[in-house]
């Protein structure tokens, strides 16, 4: 009788475990002073950032580098990586590039920092966007 009562619990646990992992890591804990995000682009409707959530440990700060993994015609736009709060004092020393983009995380205060990734397949005529997050603990 006990075995029968546990079956729905076990089935639910297996189902939830299968849904929990949908590909690359959702969260990366940045324990060192530098972190890397891979931006994979197949089309404007198929853009992923791995990880899509960077979490910096207390006191960890440094460069965040976004690397574009896409066909040769894809590149970051001039906006590239742009924080949703343009007056955000946590990030400076912006270093744009067509396939690599960097910001420095000063990590002077804890909080969530949402940003946009802008890429283009045609030299800027079309702009595609994704909106991941950085968390300073």
C-alpha positions as a LaTeX table, in Angstrom:
\begin{tabular}{lrrr}
\hline
Residue & $x$ (\AA) & $y$ (\AA) & $z$ (\AA) \\
\hline
Unk1 & 0.00 & 0.00 & 0.00 \\
Unk2 & 2.85 & 2.44 & 0.79 \\
Unk3 & 4.44 & 1.72 & $-2.58$ \\
Unk4 & 1.19 & 2.63 & $-4.38$ \\
Unk5 & 0.90 & 5.90 & $-2.46$ \\
Unk6 & 4.43 & 6.94 & $-3.50$ \\
Unk7 & 3.94 & 6.32 & $-7.22$ \\
Unk8 & 2.25 & 9.70 & $-7.97$ \\
Unk9 & 5.00 & 11.51 & $-6.03$ \\
Unk10 & 7.77 & 9.69 & $-7.92$ \\
Unk11 & 6.06 & 10.30 & $-11.27$ \\
Unk12 & 5.70 & 14.02 & $-10.52$ \\
Unk13 & 9.37 & 14.29 & $-9.47$ \\
Unk14 & 10.52 & 12.64 & $-12.70$ \\
Unk15 & 8.30 & 14.92 & $-14.78$ \\
Unk16 & 9.58 & 18.07 & $-13.05$ \\
Unk17 & 13.21 & 16.98 & $-13.37$ \\
Unk18 & 12.72 & 16.51 & $-17.09$ \\
Unk19 & 11.30 & 20.03 & $-17.46$ \\
Unk20 & 13.98 & 21.69 & $-15.33$ \\
Unk21 & 16.76 & 21.39 & $-17.90$ \\
Unk22 & 16.03 & 22.89 & $-21.32$ \\
Unk23 & 19.51 & 23.10 & $-22.83$ \\
Unk24 & 22.48 & 25.22 & $-21.76$ \\
Unk25 & 22.92 & 26.53 & $-18.25$ \\
Unk26 & 20.38 & 29.17 & $-17.26$ \\
Unk27 & 22.50 & 30.55 & $-14.40$ \\
Unk28 & 26.24 & 30.96 & $-14.21$ \\
Unk29 & 27.77 & 32.00 & $-10.93$ \\
Unk30 & 30.69 & 34.34 & $-11.60$ \\
Unk31 & 33.09 & 33.57 & $-8.79$ \\
Unk32 & 36.11 & 35.03 & $-10.58$ \\
Unk33 & 36.56 & 38.49 & $-11.96$ \\
Unk34 & 35.63 & 37.64 & $-15.54$ \\
Unk35 & 32.66 & 35.91 & $-17.15$ \\
Unk36 & 31.79 & 34.93 & $-20.70$ \\
Unk37 & 28.40 & 34.77 & $-22.39$ \\
Unk38 & 27.98 & 32.94 & $-25.71$ \\
Unk39 & 25.33 & 34.49 & $-27.95$ \\
Unk40 & 24.09 & 31.93 & $-30.50$ \\
Unk41 & 22.05 & 33.24 & $-33.41$ \\
Unk42 & 20.28 & 31.15 & $-36.03$ \\
Unk43 & 17.68 & 33.78 & $-37.00$ \\
Unk44 & 15.91 & 36.80 & $-35.49$ \\
Unk45 & 13.51 & 34.42 & $-33.79$ \\
Unk46 & 16.24 & 32.04 & $-32.59$ \\
Unk47 & 18.71 & 33.91 & $-30.34$ \\
Unk48 & 20.06 & 32.43 & $-27.12$ \\
Unk49 & 22.51 & 33.68 & $-24.52$ \\
Unk50 & 24.33 & 31.02 & $-22.53$ \\
Unk51 & 24.04 & 31.68 & $-19.72$ \\
Unk52 & 21.01 & 33.96 & $-19.87$ \\
Unk53 & 21.44 & 34.86 & $-16.19$ \\
Unk54 & 24.87 & 35.84 & $-14.81$ \\
Unk55 & 25.14 & 35.96 & $-11.05$ \\
Unk56 & 28.17 & 37.67 & $-9.52$ \\
Unk57 & 29.13 & 36.56 & $-6.00$ \\
Unk58 & 29.60 & 39.30 & $-3.39$ \\
Unk59 & 32.81 & 41.17 & $-4.18$ \\
Unk60 & 33.30 & 39.54 & $-7.61$ \\
Unk61 & 33.71 & 42.12 & $-10.35$ \\
Unk62 & 35.42 & 42.44 & $-13.69$ \\
Unk63 & 34.88 & 41.99 & $-17.39$ \\
Unk64 & 31.86 & 40.38 & $-18.96$ \\
Unk65 & 32.56 & 39.29 & $-22.53$ \\
Unk66 & 29.80 & 38.39 & $-24.97$ \\
Unk67 & 30.95 & 36.21 & $-27.90$ \\
Unk68 & 28.82 & 35.90 & $-31.00$ \\
Unk69 & 28.41 & 32.32 & $-32.27$ \\
Unk70 & 26.68 & 32.77 & $-35.62$ \\
Unk71 & 27.14 & 32.67 & $-39.38$ \\
Unk72 & 29.67 & 35.14 & $-40.75$ \\
Unk73 & 27.04 & 37.70 & $-41.78$ \\
Unk74 & 25.74 & 38.12 & $-38.17$ \\
Unk75 & 27.32 & 40.77 & $-35.94$ \\
Unk76 & 26.56 & 42.93 & $-32.93$ \\
Unk77 & 24.93 & 46.24 & $-33.87$ \\
Unk78 & 26.47 & 49.54 & $-32.76$ \\
Unk79 & 24.25 & 49.25 & $-29.64$ \\
Unk80 & 25.46 & 45.65 & $-29.11$ \\
Unk81 & 24.98 & 45.13 & $-25.37$ \\
Unk82 & 22.88 & 47.86 & $-23.80$ \\
Unk83 & 21.63 & 48.11 & $-20.22$ \\
Unk84 & 17.94 & 48.92 & $-19.84$ \\
Unk85 & 18.81 & 51.64 & $-17.32$ \\
Unk86 & 21.17 & 53.85 & $-19.36$ \\
Unk87 & 22.29 & 55.69 & $-16.21$ \\
Unk88 & 23.33 & 52.40 & $-14.54$ \\
Unk89 & 26.62 & 53.17 & $-12.71$ \\
Unk90 & 27.51 & 49.48 & $-12.24$ \\
Unk91 & 28.90 & 48.98 & $-15.73$ \\
Unk92 & 31.51 & 51.00 & $-17.60$ \\
Unk93 & 34.46 & 50.74 & $-19.96$ \\
Unk94 & 32.26 & 49.65 & $-22.87$ \\
Unk95 & 34.31 & 47.86 & $-25.57$ \\
Unk96 & 32.21 & 47.15 & $-28.67$ \\
Unk97 & 33.09 & 44.82 & $-31.50$ \\
Unk98 & 31.37 & 43.00 & $-34.35$ \\
Unk99 & 31.82 & 39.51 & $-32.83$ \\
Unk100 & 32.89 & 40.29 & $-29.24$ \\
Unk101 & 31.50 & 42.88 & $-26.85$ \\
Unk102 & 32.72 & 43.74 & $-23.33$ \\
Unk103 & 31.56 & 45.72 & $-20.31$ \\
Unk104 & 33.25 & 46.01 & $-16.92$ \\
Unk105 & 31.08 & 45.15 & $-13.91$ \\
Unk106 & 32.18 & 47.42 & $-11.03$ \\
Unk107 & 29.81 & 45.62 & $-8.61$ \\
Unk108 & 29.47 & 48.49 & $-6.15$ \\
Unk109 & 25.93 & 47.48 & $-5.13$ \\
Unk110 & 23.74 & 44.40 & $-5.18$ \\
Unk111 & 20.82 & 44.15 & $-7.55$ \\
Unk112 & 19.38 & 42.90 & $-10.80$ \\
Unk113 & 20.58 & 44.49 & $-14.04$ \\
Unk114 & 18.57 & 43.75 & $-17.16$ \\
Unk115 & 20.12 & 44.32 & $-20.56$ \\
Unk116 & 19.47 & 43.83 & $-24.24$ \\
Unk117 & 21.59 & 42.08 & $-26.85$ \\
Unk118 & 21.27 & 43.59 & $-30.34$ \\
Unk119 & 22.47 & 41.68 & $-33.42$ \\
Unk120 & 22.03 & 42.11 & $-37.16$ \\
Unk121 & 22.35 & 39.82 & $-40.19$ \\
Unk122 & 22.59 & 42.60 & $-42.77$ \\
Unk123 & 24.82 & 45.44 & $-41.58$ \\
Unk124 & 22.14 & 47.09 & $-39.45$ \\
Unk125 & 19.13 & 47.12 & $-41.79$ \\
Unk126 & 17.45 & 44.53 & $-39.54$ \\
Unk127 & 17.94 & 44.52 & $-35.77$ \\
Unk128 & 17.15 & 41.50 & $-33.60$ \\
Unk129 & 17.01 & 41.58 & $-29.79$ \\
Unk130 & 17.26 & 39.33 & $-26.70$ \\
Unk131 & 16.95 & 40.47 & $-23.04$ \\
Unk132 & 18.94 & 38.47 & $-20.42$ \\
Unk133 & 19.93 & 39.50 & $-16.83$ \\
Unk134 & 22.97 & 40.09 & $-14.59$ \\
Unk135 & 22.56 & 39.75 & $-10.80$ \\
Unk136 & 25.07 & 41.28 & $-8.40$ \\
Unk137 & 24.81 & 39.65 & $-4.96$ \\
\hline
\end{tabular}
